[in-house]
């Protein structure tokens, strides 16, 4: 073999060796642990989008059969300030003030960073969702808000479904995304970082993780478990949440996380009572947008509250009334929308009528007391005066004495809806221990966290919280994963 042949052989061997090494390292990279996200509601989906954008693989674990969590059922909308869709009169400072006022006595200066993050990133949350193709062009004012800032689509499905389905479709088209349903997470290990989950088909599966994001939701449906432990006084009330035992909080506590505000449970004032199954314990939410657009509440033919006060205030006013005889902890309250409110909330109204939860009727066919209350309210709207003071009348157009007008009515009752308590996080969505230290590689977003909403969450801030802190959690989980892989 001459020198030239020898040199060619060495060069060829080197090239083959380099290709083999590249193939090997590429294979190793492909089996690097993923960012594991527990929960497939909007917080988890937002985190997954950001982690994938940062170049990390994502494995999402959902304990239900179908993804979407409670987020997919959200019907009122998502808050944002300032946005191109809003009428004038709102501001970041006003939104912060409303959030703090709603949080009540639980608000402290130490929580200000969470409020600032939520509000200051609300406009970018709306912009991000809009850029993905979600219509959020219609804006309404909900209870507890000083201005119109809750966004939803001008047509089509309710906002929760529209947002969640859009993100799910984009994630399912991504090569780096894996979704496991019917996957109940049973253990979390910090060293090395991993989760164990159980499925009907595969049994117990141990999954190494580059980082973990808890986005598993709240515990308002965990009647015999956490709800009974922290709020036994709410026993027997219907709920908008599926009845299920929660174990995410215990896993977080086992990892050293601090929990806060666990006794702060929001009772939503309006869950529909289905006339076909009035005592069904799981209720369909009557969106706050129905009252925001002009709907009123009546008990025995009279109004009894400013319908646009906070959820806490309206729920308390209803719960001071006598319960419906023979129905346990259920109340008999009528929700009534005039033609203007029905038109403004058309997509919601059409859906509820289809479900049999609202019905259309003429004013002349109403009970005498109800008709008198409607006429009295209409006269007040015409004179820009309300018995409860300071109320926005929304899109109410009905005039007193118009017996031919068509209204929509349904029965509602308070329901356990949302839990404000959960794991303590910082503004970077890092889960903290009792000393304020970070729990390495563990992040959380959405209803599983606590400290932001205090006594009461504003309508429209649940989806917002999921997007804002979900995106933050996803970005920081990806960074943490990258640091572990270097």
Coordinates of C-alpha atoms in Angstrom, one line a residue:
X1 CA 0.0 0.0 0.0
X2 CA 1.5 3.3 -1.0
X3 CA 1.4 6.5 1.0
X4 CA -1.5 8.0 -1.0
X5 CA -3.6 4.9 -0.5
X6 CA -2.7 4.9 3.2
X7 CA -3.7 8.5 3.6
X8 CA -7.1 7.9 1.8
X9 CA -7.7 4.9 4.1
X10 CA -7.0 7.1 7.2
X11 CA -9.3 9.8 5.9
X12 CA -12.1 7.4 5.2
X13 CA -11.8 5.7 8.6
X14 CA -11.9 9.1 10.3
X15 CA -15.0 10.1 8.3
X16 CA -16.8 6.9 9.2
X17 CA -15.8 7.2 12.8
X18 CA -17.2 10.8 12.9
X19 CA -20.5 9.7 11.3
X20 CA -20.8 6.9 13.9
X21 CA -20.1 9.3 16.7
X22 CA -22.6 11.8 15.4
X23 CA -25.2 9.1 15.0
X24 CA -24.5 7.9 18.6
X25 CA -24.7 11.4 20.1
X26 CA -27.9 12.1 18.1
X27 CA -29.4 9.0 19.4
X28 CA -28.5 9.9 23.0
X29 CA -30.0 13.3 22.5
X30 CA -33.2 11.8 21.3
X31 CA -33.6 9.8 24.5
X32 CA -32.9 12.7 26.9
X33 CA -35.6 13.0 29.5
X34 CA -38.5 15.2 28.5
X35 CA -40.2 18.1 30.3
X36 CA -43.0 16.3 32.0
X37 CA -46.3 18.3 32.3
X38 CA -49.0 17.0 34.7
X39 CA -52.4 18.1 33.5
X40 CA -53.8 19.0 30.1
X41 CA -55.8 22.1 30.9
X42 CA -54.9 25.5 29.5
X43 CA -52.0 26.0 32.0
X44 CA -50.4 22.7 30.9
X45 CA -51.0 23.3 27.2
X46 CA -49.5 26.8 27.4
X47 CA -46.4 25.4 29.2
X48 CA -46.1 22.7 26.6
X49 CA -46.2 25.2 23.7
X50 CA -43.3 27.2 25.3
X51 CA -41.2 24.2 26.2
X52 CA -41.5 22.8 22.7
X53 CA -40.6 26.3 21.2
X54 CA -37.5 26.2 23.4
X55 CA -36.4 22.9 21.8
X56 CA -37.4 20.5 24.5
X57 CA -39.5 17.3 24.2
X58 CA -42.7 17.3 26.2
X59 CA -44.6 14.4 27.7
X60 CA -48.0 15.4 29.0
X61 CA -49.8 13.2 31.5
X62 CA -53.6 13.6 31.9
X63 CA -55.6 11.4 34.3
X64 CA -58.9 11.8 32.5
X65 CA -59.9 10.0 29.3
X66 CA -60.0 13.2 27.3
X67 CA -57.6 16.2 27.5
X68 CA -58.6 19.8 28.2
X69 CA -59.4 19.7 31.9
X70 CA -61.9 22.2 33.3
X71 CA -60.4 24.9 31.0
X72 CA -62.2 23.5 28.0
X73 CA -65.5 24.2 29.8
X74 CA -64.7 27.9 30.6
X75 CA -67.4 30.0 29.1
X76 CA -67.1 33.7 30.2
X77 CA -63.7 34.6 28.6
X78 CA -60.2 35.7 29.3
X79 CA -59.1 39.1 30.8
X80 CA -56.6 41.4 29.1
X81 CA -55.5 45.0 29.4
X82 CA -54.9 47.0 27.2
X83 CA -56.0 45.3 24.0
X84 CA -57.3 46.7 20.6
X85 CA -60.7 45.1 21.2
X86 CA -61.5 47.1 24.4
X87 CA -63.6 50.2 24.7
X88 CA -61.8 53.1 26.4
X89 CA -61.8 53.5 30.1
X90 CA -59.6 50.6 31.4
X91 CA -56.0 50.5 32.5
X92 CA -53.4 48.2 34.0
X93 CA -53.6 50.1 37.3
X94 CA -57.4 49.7 37.4
X95 CA -57.1 45.9 36.6
X96 CA -54.6 45.5 39.4
X97 CA -56.8 47.5 41.8
X98 CA -59.8 45.2 41.0
X99 CA -57.7 42.1 41.5
X100 CA -56.4 43.3 44.9
X101 CA -59.8 44.4 46.0
X102 CA -61.2 41.0 45.1
X103 CA -58.4 39.2 46.9
X104 CA -59.6 40.9 50.1
X105 CA -57.9 40.4 53.5
X106 CA -55.6 37.6 52.1
X107 CA -53.7 40.1 49.9
X108 CA -50.3 41.1 51.2
X109 CA -47.5 43.1 49.7
X110 CA -45.6 39.8 49.3
X111 CA -48.1 38.7 46.7
X112 CA -47.8 41.9 44.6
X113 CA -45.3 40.3 42.2
X114 CA -47.9 37.7 41.2
X115 CA -50.6 40.3 40.6
X116 CA -48.1 42.4 38.6
X117 CA -47.1 39.5 36.5
X118 CA -50.7 38.5 35.8
X119 CA -51.9 41.9 34.8
X120 CA -48.9 43.3 33.0
X121 CA -48.7 40.2 30.8
X122 CA -52.4 40.0 30.1
X123 CA -52.3 42.0 26.9
X124 CA -49.5 39.7 25.5
X125 CA -51.6 36.7 26.5
X126 CA -54.4 37.9 24.3
X127 CA -52.0 38.8 21.5
X128 CA -50.4 35.3 21.7
X129 CA -53.7 33.5 21.5
X130 CA -54.9 35.8 18.7
X131 CA -51.7 35.0 16.8
X132 CA -52.6 31.3 17.0
X133 CA -55.9 31.9 15.4
X134 CA -58.3 32.3 18.4
X135 CA -61.0 34.9 18.0
X136 CA -61.1 37.1 21.1
X137 CA -62.7 40.2 19.6
X138 CA -65.8 40.5 21.8
X139 CA -65.3 42.2 25.2
X140 CA -67.7 42.3 28.2
X141 CA -67.6 43.6 31.7
X142 CA -68.0 40.9 34.4
X143 CA -68.8 41.1 38.1
X144 CA -66.2 42.7 40.3
X145 CA -64.6 44.5 37.3
X146 CA -64.5 48.3 36.9
X147 CA -64.4 48.1 33.1
X148 CA -65.0 45.8 30.2
X149 CA -61.9 43.5 29.8
X150 CA -63.1 39.9 29.5
X151 CA -62.5 38.7 25.9
X152 CA -64.3 35.9 24.0
X153 CA -65.1 35.2 20.4
X154 CA -67.8 37.1 18.4
X155 CA -69.1 33.8 17.2
X156 CA -68.4 30.1 17.3
X157 CA -67.7 27.9 20.4
X158 CA -67.3 29.3 24.0
X159 CA -63.8 30.7 24.7
X160 CA -62.5 27.8 26.8
X161 CA -63.2 25.3 24.0
X162 CA -61.9 27.6 21.3
X163 CA -58.6 28.2 23.1
X164 CA -58.0 24.7 24.3
X165 CA -58.8 23.0 21.0
X166 CA -56.5 25.4 19.1
X167 CA -53.6 24.6 21.4
X168 CA -54.3 20.9 21.4
X169 CA -54.3 20.7 17.7
X170 CA -51.0 22.5 17.4
X171 CA -49.4 20.3 20.0
X172 CA -50.6 17.1 18.5
X173 CA -49.0 18.1 15.2
X174 CA -45.6 18.5 16.9
X175 CA -43.1 15.7 16.7
X176 CA -41.7 16.4 20.2
X177 CA -45.0 16.1 22.0
X178 CA -46.4 13.0 23.7
X179 CA -49.8 12.9 25.4
X180 CA -50.8 10.1 27.7
X181 CA -54.4 10.0 28.9
X182 CA -55.9 7.8 31.7
X183 CA -52.5 8.4 33.3
X184 CA -52.8 9.0 37.1
X185 CA -49.5 10.3 38.6
X186 CA -48.8 8.5 41.8
X187 CA -45.2 9.5 42.8
X188 CA -42.7 12.3 42.3
X189 CA -39.0 11.7 42.9
X190 CA -36.6 14.6 43.1
X191 CA -33.3 12.7 42.9
X192 CA -33.1 11.7 40.1
X193 CA -36.1 13.7 38.9
X194 CA -38.9 11.4 37.7
X195 CA -42.6 10.8 38.0
X196 CA -44.5 7.5 38.3
X197 CA -47.9 7.2 36.7
X198 CA -50.5 4.4 36.4
X199 CA -52.5 3.5 33.3
X200 CA -55.1 0.8 32.9
X201 CA -53.1 -0.8 30.0
X202 CA -49.5 -0.4 31.2
X203 CA -49.7 -0.4 34.9
X204 CA -47.1 1.6 36.8
X205 CA -44.7 3.5 34.6
X206 CA -41.6 5.3 35.8
X207 CA -40.8 8.4 33.6
X208 CA -37.5 10.2 34.0
X209 CA -38.0 14.0 33.7
X210 CA -35.7 16.9 32.8
X211 CA -38.1 19.1 34.7
X212 CA -41.7 18.8 35.9
X213 CA -44.6 21.3 35.5
X214 CA -47.7 20.7 37.8
X215 CA -50.8 22.0 36.0
X216 CA -53.2 19.6 37.4
X217 CA -56.0 22.0 38.5
X218 CA -57.9 22.5 41.8
X219 CA -59.9 20.3 44.2
X220 CA -63.4 21.7 44.1
X221 CA -64.7 18.3 43.0
X222 CA -62.8 16.4 45.6
X223 CA -65.8 16.4 48.0
X224 CA -64.8 13.6 50.4
X225 CA -61.1 14.5 50.3
X226 CA -59.4 17.9 50.3
X227 CA -62.7 19.9 50.1
X228 CA -64.0 18.0 53.2
X229 CA -60.7 18.6 55.0
X230 CA -60.4 22.3 54.3
X231 CA -64.1 23.4 53.9
X232 CA -66.4 20.9 55.6
X233 CA -69.1 23.7 55.6
X234 CA -69.5 23.3 51.8
X235 CA -70.4 19.6 52.1
X236 CA -73.5 18.7 50.1
X237 CA -73.3 21.6 47.7
X238 CA -73.4 20.9 43.9
X239 CA -70.2 21.6 41.9
X240 CA -69.2 22.5 38.4
X241 CA -66.3 20.0 38.8
X242 CA -66.2 16.3 38.2
X243 CA -66.2 14.3 41.4
X244 CA -62.6 13.0 41.7
X245 CA -59.9 12.5 44.3
X246 CA -56.9 14.9 44.1
X247 CA -53.4 13.7 44.8
X248 CA -51.3 16.4 43.1
X249 CA -51.3 18.5 46.2
X250 CA -50.0 15.6 48.4
X251 CA -47.2 14.9 45.8
X252 CA -46.2 18.6 46.0
X253 CA -46.2 18.5 49.8
X254 CA -44.1 15.4 49.8
X255 CA -41.6 17.2 47.7
X256 CA -41.4 20.0 50.2
X257 CA -43.9 22.5 48.7
X258 CA -45.7 24.9 50.9
X259 CA -49.5 25.2 50.4
X260 CA -51.4 28.5 51.0
X261 CA -55.1 29.6 51.2
X262 CA -56.4 26.0 51.0
X263 CA -59.6 27.0 52.7
X264 CA -60.3 29.7 50.1
X265 CA -62.9 28.0 47.9
X266 CA -64.9 30.0 45.4
X267 CA -68.6 29.4 45.3
X268 CA -69.9 30.5 41.9
X269 CA -73.4 32.1 42.2
X270 CA -74.9 30.6 39.0
X271 CA -74.8 26.9 38.2
X272 CA -77.8 25.9 36.0
X273 CA -80.4 23.6 37.6
X274 CA -81.4 21.2 34.8
X275 CA -85.2 20.9 34.9
X276 CA -84.8 17.3 33.8
X277 CA -82.4 16.4 36.6
X278 CA -82.7 19.1 39.2
X279 CA -80.8 17.4 42.0
X280 CA -77.9 16.3 39.7
X281 CA -74.8 17.1 41.9
X282 CA -72.6 18.3 38.9
X283 CA -73.9 21.5 37.4
X284 CA -73.3 23.2 34.1
X285 CA -72.0 26.7 34.7
X286 CA -74.2 29.7 33.8
X287 CA -71.4 31.9 32.4
X288 CA -70.9 35.2 34.2
X289 CA -71.1 36.8 30.7
X290 CA -74.9 36.3 30.9
X291 CA -75.1 38.8 33.8
X292 CA -72.3 40.9 32.3
X293 CA -74.4 41.4 29.1
X294 CA -77.5 42.4 31.1
X295 CA -79.1 39.4 32.8
X296 CA -80.7 39.8 36.2
X297 CA -81.4 37.5 39.1
X298 CA -84.8 37.1 40.8
X299 CA -86.1 35.2 43.8
X300 CA -89.8 34.8 44.3
X301 CA -90.3 37.6 41.7
X302 CA -87.9 40.2 43.1
X303 CA -84.4 41.3 42.5
X304 CA -82.2 41.1 45.6
X305 CA -78.6 42.0 44.5
X306 CA -76.4 43.9 42.1
X307 CA -75.7 41.1 39.7
X308 CA -72.3 42.6 38.8
X309 CA -70.9 42.5 42.3
X310 CA -68.1 40.0 42.9
X311 CA -68.9 36.3 42.8
X312 CA -68.4 36.1 46.6
X313 CA -70.9 38.9 47.2
X314 CA -73.6 37.5 44.8
X315 CA -73.2 34.0 46.1
X316 CA -73.5 35.2 49.7
X317 CA -76.7 37.1 48.8
X318 CA -78.3 34.0 47.3
X319 CA -77.2 31.8 50.2
X320 CA -78.9 34.0 52.7
X321 CA -82.2 33.1 51.0
X322 CA -84.1 29.9 52.0
X323 CA -83.0 26.7 50.1
X324 CA -85.4 24.9 47.8
X325 CA -87.4 22.4 49.9
X326 CA -86.5 18.8 49.3
X327 CA -83.3 19.6 47.3
X328 CA -80.7 19.8 50.0
X329 CA -78.3 22.7 49.5
X330 CA -79.8 24.2 46.4
X331 CA -81.6 27.5 45.9
X332 CA -84.4 28.5 43.6
X333 CA -83.2 31.6 41.7
X334 CA -84.3 32.7 38.3
X335 CA -81.8 34.1 35.7
X336 CA -83.6 36.3 33.2
X337 CA -82.2 37.9 30.1
X338 CA -84.0 40.5 28.0
X339 CA -83.8 40.7 24.2
X340 CA -80.7 42.9 24.3
X341 CA -78.8 40.6 26.7
X342 CA -79.9 37.5 24.7
X343 CA -78.5 39.1 21.5
X344 CA -75.3 40.2 23.1
X345 CA -74.7 36.7 24.6
X346 CA -76.2 34.9 21.6
X347 CA -73.6 32.1 21.3
X348 CA -74.0 31.2 24.9
X349 CA -77.8 31.6 24.9
X350 CA -78.2 29.4 21.8
X351 CA -76.1 26.7 23.4
X352 CA -77.9 26.8 26.8
X353 CA -81.3 26.7 25.0
X354 CA -80.1 23.7 23.0
X355 CA -79.1 22.0 26.3
X356 CA -82.5 22.8 27.8
X357 CA -81.0 25.0 30.5
X358 CA -82.6 28.2 29.3
X359 CA -86.0 28.6 27.6
X360 CA -87.4 31.4 25.6
X361 CA -90.8 32.9 26.5
X362 CA -92.8 36.1 26.1
X363 CA -93.0 38.7 28.8
X364 CA -96.8 38.3 28.9
X365 CA -96.4 34.6 29.8
X366 CA -94.3 35.3 32.9
X367 CA -95.5 34.9 36.4
X368 CA -97.2 38.1 37.6
X369 CA -94.5 38.9 40.2
X370 CA -91.7 38.3 37.7
X371 CA -93.4 40.4 35.1
X372 CA -93.7 43.2 37.6
X373 CA -90.1 42.9 38.6
X374 CA -89.0 43.0 34.9
X375 CA -91.1 46.2 34.3
X376 CA -89.7 47.8 37.4
X377 CA -86.1 47.1 36.4
X378 CA -86.7 48.2 32.8
X379 CA -88.1 51.5 34.1
X380 CA -84.9 51.9 36.3
X381 CA -82.7 51.2 33.3
X382 CA -84.6 53.9 31.3
X383 CA -84.0 56.4 34.1
X384 CA -80.4 55.2 34.6
X385 CA -81.2 54.3 38.2
X386 CA -80.9 51.0 40.0
X387 CA -82.1 50.0 43.4
X388 CA -78.7 48.6 44.3
X389 CA -76.7 51.5 42.9
X390 CA -73.7 51.9 40.6
X391 CA -74.6 49.1 38.2
X392 CA -73.8 48.7 34.6
X393 CA -76.9 47.6 32.7
X394 CA -75.0 45.9 29.9
X395 CA -77.1 45.5 26.7
X396 CA -80.5 45.6 28.4
X397 CA -83.0 47.1 25.9
X398 CA -86.4 45.9 27.1
X399 CA -88.9 48.7 27.9
X400 CA -91.4 48.6 30.7
X401 CA -94.8 47.3 29.5
X402 CA -93.5 45.5 26.4
X403 CA -95.5 42.3 26.8
X404 CA -94.6 41.0 23.3
X405 CA -90.8 40.9 24.0
X406 CA -89.1 37.5 24.1
X407 CA -86.9 36.8 27.1
X408 CA -84.8 33.9 28.2
X409 CA -85.1 32.4 31.6
X410 CA -83.5 29.5 33.6
X411 CA -83.0 28.4 37.1
X412 CA -79.6 28.7 38.8
X413 CA -78.0 27.9 42.2
X414 CA -74.6 28.5 43.8
X415 CA -72.0 25.8 43.1
X416 CA -68.5 25.1 44.3
X417 CA -66.4 26.1 41.4
X418 CA -62.8 27.1 42.0
X419 CA -60.1 26.7 44.6
X420 CA -57.9 29.7 45.2
X421 CA -55.4 27.8 47.4
X422 CA -52.5 25.6 46.3
X423 CA -48.8 25.4 46.0
X424 CA -46.8 28.6 46.6
X425 CA -44.9 29.8 43.5
X426 CA -42.9 32.9 42.6
X427 CA -43.4 35.1 39.6
X428 CA -41.2 32.6 37.6
X429 CA -43.6 29.8 38.4
X430 CA -41.1 28.0 40.5
X431 CA -42.6 25.9 43.3
X432 CA -41.3 27.1 46.7
X433 CA -40.8 25.4 50.1
X434 CA -41.8 26.8 53.5
X435 CA -38.5 28.8 53.6
X436 CA -39.0 30.4 50.3
X437 CA -36.5 28.2 48.6
X438 CA -36.9 26.7 45.1
X439 CA -37.6 23.0 44.7
X440 CA -35.2 22.2 41.9
X441 CA -36.8 21.4 38.5
X442 CA -40.4 21.7 39.7
X443 CA -42.7 24.3 38.4
X444 CA -46.5 24.9 38.7
X445 CA -49.2 27.0 37.0
X446 CA -53.0 27.4 37.1
X447 CA -55.4 26.3 39.8
X448 CA -53.0 24.0 41.5
X449 CA -51.2 27.1 42.8
X450 CA -52.2 29.5 45.5
X451 CA -51.5 33.1 46.6
X452 CA -52.7 35.0 43.6
X453 CA -56.5 35.3 44.0
X454 CA -56.8 35.4 47.8
X455 CA -60.4 35.5 49.0
X456 CA -62.0 35.6 45.6
X457 CA -61.0 35.2 41.9
X458 CA -62.3 37.7 39.3
X459 CA -64.2 36.1 36.4
X460 CA -61.9 35.8 33.4
X461 CA -58.7 35.6 35.4
X462 CA -58.6 31.8 35.5
X463 CA -57.9 31.4 31.8
X464 CA -55.6 34.4 32.0
X465 CA -53.6 32.9 34.9
X466 CA -53.3 29.6 33.0
X467 CA -51.8 31.4 29.9
X468 CA -49.6 33.8 31.7
X469 CA -48.1 31.5 34.3
X470 CA -48.3 28.4 32.1
X471 CA -46.1 30.1 29.5
X472 CA -43.7 31.2 32.2
X473 CA -43.6 27.7 33.6
X474 CA -42.9 26.2 30.2
X475 CA -40.1 28.6 29.4
X476 CA -38.4 28.1 32.7
X477 CA -38.9 24.4 32.8
X478 CA -37.2 24.3 29.4
X479 CA -34.3 26.4 30.7
X480 CA -34.0 24.1 33.7
X481 CA -34.0 21.0 31.4
X482 CA -31.3 22.5 29.2
X483 CA -29.1 23.2 32.3
X484 CA -29.5 19.6 33.4
X485 CA -28.6 18.3 30.0
X486 CA -25.4 20.3 29.5

